[in-house]
Short mmCIF file of C-alpha atoms in Angstrom, two decimals:
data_model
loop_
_atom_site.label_atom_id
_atom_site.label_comp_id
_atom_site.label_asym_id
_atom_site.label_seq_id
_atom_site.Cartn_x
_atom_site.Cartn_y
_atom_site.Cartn_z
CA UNK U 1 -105.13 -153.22 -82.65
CA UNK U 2 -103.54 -151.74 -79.75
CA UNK U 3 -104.98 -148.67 -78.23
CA UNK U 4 -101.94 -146.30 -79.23
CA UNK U 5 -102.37 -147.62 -82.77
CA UNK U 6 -106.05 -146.73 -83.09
CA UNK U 7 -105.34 -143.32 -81.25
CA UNK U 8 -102.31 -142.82 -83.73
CA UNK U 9 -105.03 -144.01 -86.46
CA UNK U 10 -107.80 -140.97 -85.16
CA UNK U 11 -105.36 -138.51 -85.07
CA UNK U 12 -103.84 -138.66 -88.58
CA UNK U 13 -107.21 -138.96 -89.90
CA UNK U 14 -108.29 -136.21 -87.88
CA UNK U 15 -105.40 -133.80 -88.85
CA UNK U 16 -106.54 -134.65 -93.04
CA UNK U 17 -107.21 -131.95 -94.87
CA UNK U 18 -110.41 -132.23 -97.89
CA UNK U 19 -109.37 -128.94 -98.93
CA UNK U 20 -106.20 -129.39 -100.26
CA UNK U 21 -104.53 -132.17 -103.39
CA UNK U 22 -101.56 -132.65 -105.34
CA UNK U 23 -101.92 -133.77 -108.93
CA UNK U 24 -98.59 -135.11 -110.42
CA UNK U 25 -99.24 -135.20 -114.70
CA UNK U 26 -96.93 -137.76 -116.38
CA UNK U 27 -94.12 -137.37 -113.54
CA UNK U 28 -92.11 -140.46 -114.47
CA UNK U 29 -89.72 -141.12 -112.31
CA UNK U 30 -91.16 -143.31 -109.15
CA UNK U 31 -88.62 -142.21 -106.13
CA UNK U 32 -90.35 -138.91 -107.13
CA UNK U 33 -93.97 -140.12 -106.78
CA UNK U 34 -93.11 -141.85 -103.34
CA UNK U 35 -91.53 -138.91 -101.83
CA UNK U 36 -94.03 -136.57 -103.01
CA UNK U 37 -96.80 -139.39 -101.11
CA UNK U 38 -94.47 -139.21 -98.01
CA UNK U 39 -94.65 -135.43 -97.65
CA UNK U 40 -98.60 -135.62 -98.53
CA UNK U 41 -98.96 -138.06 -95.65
CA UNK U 42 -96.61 -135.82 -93.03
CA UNK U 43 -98.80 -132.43 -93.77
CA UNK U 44 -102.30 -134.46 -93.93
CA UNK U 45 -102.96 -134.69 -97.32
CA UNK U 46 -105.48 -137.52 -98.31
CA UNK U 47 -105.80 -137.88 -101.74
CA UNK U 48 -103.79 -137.55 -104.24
CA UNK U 49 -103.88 -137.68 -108.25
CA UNK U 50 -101.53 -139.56 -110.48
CA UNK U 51 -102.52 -138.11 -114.05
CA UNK U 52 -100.00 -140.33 -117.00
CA UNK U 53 -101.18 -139.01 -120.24
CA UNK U 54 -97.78 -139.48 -121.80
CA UNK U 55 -96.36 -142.11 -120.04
CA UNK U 56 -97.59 -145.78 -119.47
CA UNK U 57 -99.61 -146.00 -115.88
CA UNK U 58 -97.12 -146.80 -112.93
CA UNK U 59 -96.57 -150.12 -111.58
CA UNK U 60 -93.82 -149.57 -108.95
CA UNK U 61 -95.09 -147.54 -105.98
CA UNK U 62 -97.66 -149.75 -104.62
CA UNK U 63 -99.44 -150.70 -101.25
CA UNK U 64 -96.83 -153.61 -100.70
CA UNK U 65 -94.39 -151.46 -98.58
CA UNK U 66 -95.51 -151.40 -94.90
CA UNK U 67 -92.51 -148.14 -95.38
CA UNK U 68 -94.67 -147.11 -98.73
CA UNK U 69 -96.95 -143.79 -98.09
CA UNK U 70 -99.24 -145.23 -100.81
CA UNK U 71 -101.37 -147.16 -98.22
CA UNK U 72 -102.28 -144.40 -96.22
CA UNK U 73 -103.29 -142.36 -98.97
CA UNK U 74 -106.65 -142.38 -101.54
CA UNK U 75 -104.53 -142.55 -104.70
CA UNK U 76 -106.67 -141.69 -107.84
CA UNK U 77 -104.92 -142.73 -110.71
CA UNK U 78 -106.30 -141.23 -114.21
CA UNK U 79 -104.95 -141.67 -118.01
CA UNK U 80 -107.80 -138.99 -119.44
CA UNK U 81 -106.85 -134.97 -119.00
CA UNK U 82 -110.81 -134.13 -118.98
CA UNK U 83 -112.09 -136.47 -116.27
CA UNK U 84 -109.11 -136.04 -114.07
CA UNK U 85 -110.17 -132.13 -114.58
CA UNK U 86 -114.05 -132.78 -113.69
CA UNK U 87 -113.05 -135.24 -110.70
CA UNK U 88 -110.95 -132.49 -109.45
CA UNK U 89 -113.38 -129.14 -110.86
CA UNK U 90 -116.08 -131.36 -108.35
CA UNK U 91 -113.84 -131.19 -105.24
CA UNK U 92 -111.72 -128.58 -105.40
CA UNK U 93 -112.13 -124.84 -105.93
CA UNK U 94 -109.01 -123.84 -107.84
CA UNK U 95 -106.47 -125.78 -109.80
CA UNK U 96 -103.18 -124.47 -110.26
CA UNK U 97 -99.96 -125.52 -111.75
CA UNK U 98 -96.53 -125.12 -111.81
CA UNK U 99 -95.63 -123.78 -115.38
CA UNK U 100 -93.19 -121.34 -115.49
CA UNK U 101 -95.26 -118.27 -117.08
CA UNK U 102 -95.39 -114.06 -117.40
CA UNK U 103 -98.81 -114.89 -115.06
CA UNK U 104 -97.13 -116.85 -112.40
CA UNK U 105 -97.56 -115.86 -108.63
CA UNK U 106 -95.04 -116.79 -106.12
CA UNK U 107 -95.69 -119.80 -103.35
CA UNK U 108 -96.13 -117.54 -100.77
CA UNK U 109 -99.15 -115.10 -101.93
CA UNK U 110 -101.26 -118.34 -102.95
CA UNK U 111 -103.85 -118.64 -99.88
CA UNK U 112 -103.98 -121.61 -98.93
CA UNK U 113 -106.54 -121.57 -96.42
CA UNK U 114 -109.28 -121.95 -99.81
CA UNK U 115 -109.73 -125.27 -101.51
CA UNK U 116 -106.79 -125.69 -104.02
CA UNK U 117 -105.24 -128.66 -106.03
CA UNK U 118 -101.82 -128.33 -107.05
CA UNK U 119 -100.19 -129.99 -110.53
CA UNK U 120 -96.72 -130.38 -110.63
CA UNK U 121 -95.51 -131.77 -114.22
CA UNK U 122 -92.96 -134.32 -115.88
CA UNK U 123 -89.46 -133.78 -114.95
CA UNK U 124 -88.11 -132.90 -118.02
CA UNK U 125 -91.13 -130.90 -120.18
CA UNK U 126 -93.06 -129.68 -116.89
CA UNK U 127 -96.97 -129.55 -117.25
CA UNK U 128 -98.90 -130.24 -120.53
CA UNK U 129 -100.31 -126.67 -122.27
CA UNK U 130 -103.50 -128.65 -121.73
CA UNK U 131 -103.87 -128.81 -118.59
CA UNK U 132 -102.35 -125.08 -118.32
CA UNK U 133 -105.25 -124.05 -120.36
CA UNK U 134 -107.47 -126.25 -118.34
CA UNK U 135 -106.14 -124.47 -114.83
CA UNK U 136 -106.90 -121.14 -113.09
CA UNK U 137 -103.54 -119.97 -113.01
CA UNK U 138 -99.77 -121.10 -112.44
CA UNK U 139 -97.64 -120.03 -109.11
CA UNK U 140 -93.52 -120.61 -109.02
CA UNK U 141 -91.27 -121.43 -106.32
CA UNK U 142 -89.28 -118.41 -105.70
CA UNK U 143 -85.59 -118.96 -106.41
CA UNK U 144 -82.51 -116.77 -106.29
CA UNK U 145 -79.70 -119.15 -106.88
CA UNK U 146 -77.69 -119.92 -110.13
CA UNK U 147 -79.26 -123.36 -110.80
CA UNK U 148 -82.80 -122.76 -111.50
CA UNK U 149 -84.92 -125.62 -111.18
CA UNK U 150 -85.15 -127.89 -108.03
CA UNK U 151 -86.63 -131.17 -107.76
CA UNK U 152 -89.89 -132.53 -107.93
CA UNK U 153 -89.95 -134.06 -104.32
CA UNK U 154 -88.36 -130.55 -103.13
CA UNK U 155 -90.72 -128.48 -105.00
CA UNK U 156 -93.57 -130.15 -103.82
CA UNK U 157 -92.36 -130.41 -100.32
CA UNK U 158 -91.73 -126.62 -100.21
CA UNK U 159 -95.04 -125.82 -101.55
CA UNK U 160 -96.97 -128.35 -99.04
CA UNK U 161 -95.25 -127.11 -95.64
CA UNK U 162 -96.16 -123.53 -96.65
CA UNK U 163 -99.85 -124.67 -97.18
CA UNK U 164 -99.33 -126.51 -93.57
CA UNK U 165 -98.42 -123.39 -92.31
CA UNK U 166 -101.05 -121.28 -93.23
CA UNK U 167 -103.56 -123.83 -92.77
CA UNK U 168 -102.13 -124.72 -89.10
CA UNK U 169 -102.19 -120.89 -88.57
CA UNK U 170 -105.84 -120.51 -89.67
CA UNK U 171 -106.60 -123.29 -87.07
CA UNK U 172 -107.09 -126.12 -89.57
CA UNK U 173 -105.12 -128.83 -87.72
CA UNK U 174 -107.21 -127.85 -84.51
CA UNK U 175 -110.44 -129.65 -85.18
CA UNK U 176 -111.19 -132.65 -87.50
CA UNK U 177 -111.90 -131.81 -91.48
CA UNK U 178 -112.94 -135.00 -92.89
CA UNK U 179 -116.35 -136.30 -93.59
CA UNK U 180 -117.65 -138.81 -90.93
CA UNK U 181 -118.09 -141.36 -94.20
CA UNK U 182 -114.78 -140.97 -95.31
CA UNK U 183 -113.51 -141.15 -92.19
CA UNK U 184 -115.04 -144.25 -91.09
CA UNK U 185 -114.10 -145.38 -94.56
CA UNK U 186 -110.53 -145.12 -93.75
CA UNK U 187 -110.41 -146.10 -90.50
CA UNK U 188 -111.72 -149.54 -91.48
CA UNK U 189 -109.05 -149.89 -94.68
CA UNK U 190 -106.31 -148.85 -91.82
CA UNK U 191 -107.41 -151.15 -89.24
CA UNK U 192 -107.06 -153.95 -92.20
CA UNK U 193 -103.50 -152.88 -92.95
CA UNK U 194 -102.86 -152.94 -89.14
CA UNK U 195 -104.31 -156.51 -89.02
CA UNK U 196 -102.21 -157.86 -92.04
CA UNK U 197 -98.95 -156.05 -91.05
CA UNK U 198 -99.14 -157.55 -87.76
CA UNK U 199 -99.95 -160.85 -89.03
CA UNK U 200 -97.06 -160.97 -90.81
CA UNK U 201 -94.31 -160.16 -88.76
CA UNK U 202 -95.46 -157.44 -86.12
CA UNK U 203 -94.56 -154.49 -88.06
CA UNK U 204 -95.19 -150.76 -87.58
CA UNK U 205 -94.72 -147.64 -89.52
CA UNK E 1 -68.41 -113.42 -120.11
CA UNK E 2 -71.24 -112.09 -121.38
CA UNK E 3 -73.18 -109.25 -120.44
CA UNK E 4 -76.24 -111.59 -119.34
CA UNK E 5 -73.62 -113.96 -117.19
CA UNK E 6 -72.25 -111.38 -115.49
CA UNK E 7 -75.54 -109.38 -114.62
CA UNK E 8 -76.71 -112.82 -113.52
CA UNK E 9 -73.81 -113.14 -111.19
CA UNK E 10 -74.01 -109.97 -109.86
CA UNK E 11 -77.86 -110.94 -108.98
CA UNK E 12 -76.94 -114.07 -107.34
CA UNK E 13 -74.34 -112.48 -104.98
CA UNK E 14 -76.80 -109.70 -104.54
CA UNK E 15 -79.23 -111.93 -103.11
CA UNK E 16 -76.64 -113.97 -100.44
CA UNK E 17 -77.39 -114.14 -96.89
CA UNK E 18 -74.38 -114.20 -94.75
CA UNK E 19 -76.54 -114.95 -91.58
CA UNK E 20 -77.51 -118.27 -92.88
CA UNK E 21 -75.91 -121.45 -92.94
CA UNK E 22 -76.41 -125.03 -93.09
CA UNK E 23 -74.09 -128.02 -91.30
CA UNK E 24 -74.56 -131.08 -92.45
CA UNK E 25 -73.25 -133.59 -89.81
CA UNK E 26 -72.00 -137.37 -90.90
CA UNK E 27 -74.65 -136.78 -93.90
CA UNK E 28 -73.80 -140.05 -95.77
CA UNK E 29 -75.47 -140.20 -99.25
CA UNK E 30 -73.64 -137.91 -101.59
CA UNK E 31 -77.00 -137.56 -103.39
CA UNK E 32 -78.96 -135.42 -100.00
CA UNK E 33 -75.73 -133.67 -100.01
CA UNK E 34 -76.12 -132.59 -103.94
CA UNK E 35 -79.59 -131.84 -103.29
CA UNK E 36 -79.34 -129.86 -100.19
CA UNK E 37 -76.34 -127.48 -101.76
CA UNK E 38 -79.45 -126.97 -104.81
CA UNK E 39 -81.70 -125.61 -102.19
CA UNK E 40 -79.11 -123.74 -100.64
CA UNK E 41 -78.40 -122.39 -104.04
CA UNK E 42 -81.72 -121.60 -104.53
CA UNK E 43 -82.40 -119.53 -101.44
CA UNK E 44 -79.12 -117.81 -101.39
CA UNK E 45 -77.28 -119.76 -98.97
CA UNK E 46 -73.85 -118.93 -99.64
CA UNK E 47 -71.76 -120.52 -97.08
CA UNK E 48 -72.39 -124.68 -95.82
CA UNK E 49 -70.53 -127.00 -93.68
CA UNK E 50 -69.83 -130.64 -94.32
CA UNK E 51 -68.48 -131.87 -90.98
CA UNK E 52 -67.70 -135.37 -90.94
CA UNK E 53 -66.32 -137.00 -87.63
CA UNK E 54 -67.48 -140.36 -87.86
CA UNK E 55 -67.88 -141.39 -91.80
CA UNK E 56 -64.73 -140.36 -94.04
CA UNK E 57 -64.55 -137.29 -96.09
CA UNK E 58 -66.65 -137.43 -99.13
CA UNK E 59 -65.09 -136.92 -102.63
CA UNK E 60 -68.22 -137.64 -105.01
CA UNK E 61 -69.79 -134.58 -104.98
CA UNK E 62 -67.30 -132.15 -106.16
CA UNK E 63 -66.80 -129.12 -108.37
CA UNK E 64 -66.76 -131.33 -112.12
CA UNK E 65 -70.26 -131.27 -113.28
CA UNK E 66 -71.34 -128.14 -114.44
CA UNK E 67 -74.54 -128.71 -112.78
CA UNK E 68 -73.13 -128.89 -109.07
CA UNK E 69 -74.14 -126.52 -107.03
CA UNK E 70 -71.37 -126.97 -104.90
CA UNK E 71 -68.71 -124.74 -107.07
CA UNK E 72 -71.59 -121.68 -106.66
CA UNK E 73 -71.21 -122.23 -102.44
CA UNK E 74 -68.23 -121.95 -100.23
CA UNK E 75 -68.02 -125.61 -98.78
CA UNK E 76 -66.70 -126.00 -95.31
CA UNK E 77 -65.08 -129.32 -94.38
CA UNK E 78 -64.21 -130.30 -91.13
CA UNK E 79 -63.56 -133.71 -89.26
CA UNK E 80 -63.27 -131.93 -85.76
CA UNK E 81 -66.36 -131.10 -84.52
CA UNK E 82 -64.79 -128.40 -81.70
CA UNK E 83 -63.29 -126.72 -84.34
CA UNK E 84 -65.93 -126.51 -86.62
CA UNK E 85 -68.32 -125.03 -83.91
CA UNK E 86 -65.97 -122.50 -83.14
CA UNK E 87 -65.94 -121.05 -86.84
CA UNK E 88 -69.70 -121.78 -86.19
CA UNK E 89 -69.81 -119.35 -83.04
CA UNK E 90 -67.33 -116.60 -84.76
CA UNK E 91 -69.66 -116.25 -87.60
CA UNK E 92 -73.56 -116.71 -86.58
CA UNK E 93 -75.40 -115.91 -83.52
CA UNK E 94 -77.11 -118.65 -82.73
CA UNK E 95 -77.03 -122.65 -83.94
CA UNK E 96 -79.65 -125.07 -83.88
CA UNK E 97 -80.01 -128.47 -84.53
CA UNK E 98 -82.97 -130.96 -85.73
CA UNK E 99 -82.89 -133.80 -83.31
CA UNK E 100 -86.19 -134.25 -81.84
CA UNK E 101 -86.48 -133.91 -78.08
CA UNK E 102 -88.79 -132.61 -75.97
CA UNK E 103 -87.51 -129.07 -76.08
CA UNK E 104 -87.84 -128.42 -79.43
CA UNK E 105 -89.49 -125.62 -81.28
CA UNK E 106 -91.27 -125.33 -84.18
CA UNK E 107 -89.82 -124.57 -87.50
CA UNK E 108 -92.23 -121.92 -88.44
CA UNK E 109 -91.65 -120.32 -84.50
CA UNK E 110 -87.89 -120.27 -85.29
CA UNK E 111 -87.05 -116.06 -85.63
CA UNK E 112 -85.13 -116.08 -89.33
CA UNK E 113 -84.35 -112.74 -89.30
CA UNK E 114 -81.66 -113.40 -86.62
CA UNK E 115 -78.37 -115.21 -87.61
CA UNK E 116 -78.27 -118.63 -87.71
CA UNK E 117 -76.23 -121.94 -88.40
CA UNK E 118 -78.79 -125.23 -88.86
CA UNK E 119 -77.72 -128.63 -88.15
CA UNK E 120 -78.88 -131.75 -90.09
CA UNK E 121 -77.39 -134.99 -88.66
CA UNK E 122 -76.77 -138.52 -90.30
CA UNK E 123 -79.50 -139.67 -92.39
CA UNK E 124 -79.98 -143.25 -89.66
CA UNK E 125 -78.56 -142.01 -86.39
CA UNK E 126 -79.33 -138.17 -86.66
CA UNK E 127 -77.33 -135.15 -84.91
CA UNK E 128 -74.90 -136.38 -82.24
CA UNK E 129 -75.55 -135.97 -78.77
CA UNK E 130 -72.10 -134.16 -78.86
CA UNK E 131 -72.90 -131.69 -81.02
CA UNK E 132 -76.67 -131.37 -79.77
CA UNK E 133 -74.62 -130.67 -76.14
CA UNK E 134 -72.78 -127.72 -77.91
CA UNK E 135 -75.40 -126.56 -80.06
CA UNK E 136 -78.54 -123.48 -78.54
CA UNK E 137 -81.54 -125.97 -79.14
CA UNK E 138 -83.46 -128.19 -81.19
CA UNK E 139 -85.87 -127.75 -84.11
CA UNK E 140 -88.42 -130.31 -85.41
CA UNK E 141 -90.67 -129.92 -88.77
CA UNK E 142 -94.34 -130.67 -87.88
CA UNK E 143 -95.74 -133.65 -88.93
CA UNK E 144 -99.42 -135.14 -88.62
CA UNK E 145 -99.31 -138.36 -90.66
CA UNK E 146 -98.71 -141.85 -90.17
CA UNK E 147 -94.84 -142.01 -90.99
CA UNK E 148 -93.16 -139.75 -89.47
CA UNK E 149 -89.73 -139.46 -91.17
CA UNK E 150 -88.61 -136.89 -93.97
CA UNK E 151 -85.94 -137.56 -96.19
CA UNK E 152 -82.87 -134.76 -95.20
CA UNK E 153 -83.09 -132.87 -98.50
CA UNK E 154 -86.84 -131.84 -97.86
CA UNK E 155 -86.22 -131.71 -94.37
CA UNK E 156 -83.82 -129.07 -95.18
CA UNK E 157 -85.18 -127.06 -98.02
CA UNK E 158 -88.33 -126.98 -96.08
CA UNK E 159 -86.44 -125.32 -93.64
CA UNK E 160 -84.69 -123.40 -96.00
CA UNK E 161 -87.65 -121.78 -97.63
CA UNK E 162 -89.28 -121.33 -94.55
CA UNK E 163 -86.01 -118.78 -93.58
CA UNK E 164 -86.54 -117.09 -96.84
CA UNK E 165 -90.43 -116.40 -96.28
CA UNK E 166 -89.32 -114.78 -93.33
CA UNK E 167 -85.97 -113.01 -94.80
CA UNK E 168 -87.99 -111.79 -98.09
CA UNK E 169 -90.88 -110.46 -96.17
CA UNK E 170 -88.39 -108.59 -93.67
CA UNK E 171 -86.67 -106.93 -96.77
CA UNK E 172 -83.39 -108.84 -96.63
CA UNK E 173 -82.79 -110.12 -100.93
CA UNK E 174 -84.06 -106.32 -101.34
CA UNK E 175 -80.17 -105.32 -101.51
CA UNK E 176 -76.68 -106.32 -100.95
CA UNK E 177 -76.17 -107.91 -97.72
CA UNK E 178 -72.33 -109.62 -98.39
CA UNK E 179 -69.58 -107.84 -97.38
CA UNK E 180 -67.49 -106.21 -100.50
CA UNK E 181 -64.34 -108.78 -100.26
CA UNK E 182 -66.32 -111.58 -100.51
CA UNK E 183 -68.40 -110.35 -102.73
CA UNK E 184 -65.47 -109.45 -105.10
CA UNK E 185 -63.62 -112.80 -104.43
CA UNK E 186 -66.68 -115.00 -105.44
CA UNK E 187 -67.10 -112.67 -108.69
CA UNK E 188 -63.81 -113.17 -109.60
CA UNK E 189 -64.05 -117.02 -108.92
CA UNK E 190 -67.25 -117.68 -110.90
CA UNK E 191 -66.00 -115.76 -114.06
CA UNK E 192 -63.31 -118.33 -113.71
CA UNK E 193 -65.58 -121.17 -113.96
CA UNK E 194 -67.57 -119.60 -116.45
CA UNK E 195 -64.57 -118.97 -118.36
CA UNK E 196 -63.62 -122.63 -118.10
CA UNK E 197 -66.57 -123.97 -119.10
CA UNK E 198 -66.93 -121.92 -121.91
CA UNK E 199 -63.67 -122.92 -123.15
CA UNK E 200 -64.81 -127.07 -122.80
CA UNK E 201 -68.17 -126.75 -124.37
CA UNK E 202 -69.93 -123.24 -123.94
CA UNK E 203 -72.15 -125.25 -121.27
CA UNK E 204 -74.63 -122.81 -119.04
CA UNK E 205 -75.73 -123.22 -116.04
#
């Protein structure tokens, strides 16, 4: 591994943020899931949950991509509402969803300089009432326009750059946030990506 | 039209901000073009500029499906790229583009509350050096992960809801900000495509 790809390496690791998940519940459509793991990767989000409750488990985004986000994520993939709830009740302090509601509070009063995973739903019926009634609360994308409803990738996208920007104003980016295990964790899984891509034909991301 | 439609419209046109727009430059894929008018849409960008000097005019995204957002926004075409920055200049104060270079700023450093045209370039080669030449400076969306490439329609509404954290929190969708004619003009345009559609099918928006 060259030295600017195991300095590349530290830094993204270094830049991760523990505090802070998306959870997408029976989002179907797989451009969606990639793009939302694209964004996760550019703001330095780690882990991410793929929830299918209603739809079969995903076989198209994968690790085969070198161009695939998936690789340089920790994707945790569950099929049961309740353990994907105590997996994330054990890491995070607040879940929150997406839901359209009476309750909802806009993107920009959530703080998210606290611990916080975010569930965004299936295109077409949005997040189960199970999970709603499983959650702390729902928040909404403001939106003034005629259309009303934007995109899964955009929504998620808009919602992760404002947590960047609070974060990166609270200093969060300034010093590293990962555990030294999961960070030595990583950097060996990376460094065995590196290897294979470069077998192969040289590439880089 | 009924009472509802028309208090809707009057919201939307309410909540317009003339001091906003968004150019995209040789965008190719008609698809980031639908997506980006949605977000534009969405935070109340009125007014967007297709200019197009080294692909052909597009004709795919257009005013037929109900669910366009392009008949809700005054669409600017232009092949000449002088002539487009001079309606650029007459109308906003200052115009930035996203190319990265080692003078850009920060998204979240960029002052919203000021008037301002934002350029997106093509989706392989990015913003031309022409129009970087005529344009006030560059802007870049921070990224810490391992690729570092966001697709142009969340490149753009992150930018876009960025401007309206700033706008809402300075008071600007608290009242009217277009000017009367074009207020009145747009009114009178949408209750003709409301009209319309309620004549094909009684389709909503």
């Amino acid at each position: 591994m060259t030295p600017e790809r195991k300095a590349k390496f530290e830094s993204v690791l270094s830049h991760r943020q523990p505090d802070l998940t998306i959870v997408l519940e029976n989002v179907f459509d797989p451009h969606n899931i990639s793009a939302v793991m694209r964004t996760c990767d550019a703001v330095g989000v780690q882990d991410i949950y793929i929830l299918n409750t209603r739809i079969p488990r995903h076989k198209k985004w994968g690790t085969k991509s070198s161009s695939s986000a998936a690789k340089w994520l920790t994707v945790h993939q569950f099929e049961d509402l309740d353990a994907c709830v105590a997996q994330l009740r054990s890491r995070y302090k607040r879940i929150l969803t997406t839901h359209l509601s009476s309750d909802a509070v806009s993107l920009h009063h959530i703080d998210f300089t606290d611990s916080i995973a975010l569930v965004f739903g299936n295109e077409h019926s949005g997040v189960t009432d199970e999970m709603r009634a499983l959650a702390d609360g729902n928040f909404i994308i403001p939106q003034v326009g005629i259309i009303r409803s934007l995109n899964i990738s955009v929504a998620c996208a808009v919602t992760l750059y404002e947590a960047f920007r609070q974060k990166n104003e609270a200093g969060f980016y300034a010093q590293r946030r990962m555990e030294d295990e999961q960070y030595h964790h990583l950097m060996e899984e990376w460094k065995g990506w590196n290897a294979r891509a470069e077998a192969q034909n040289g590439e880089e991301d």
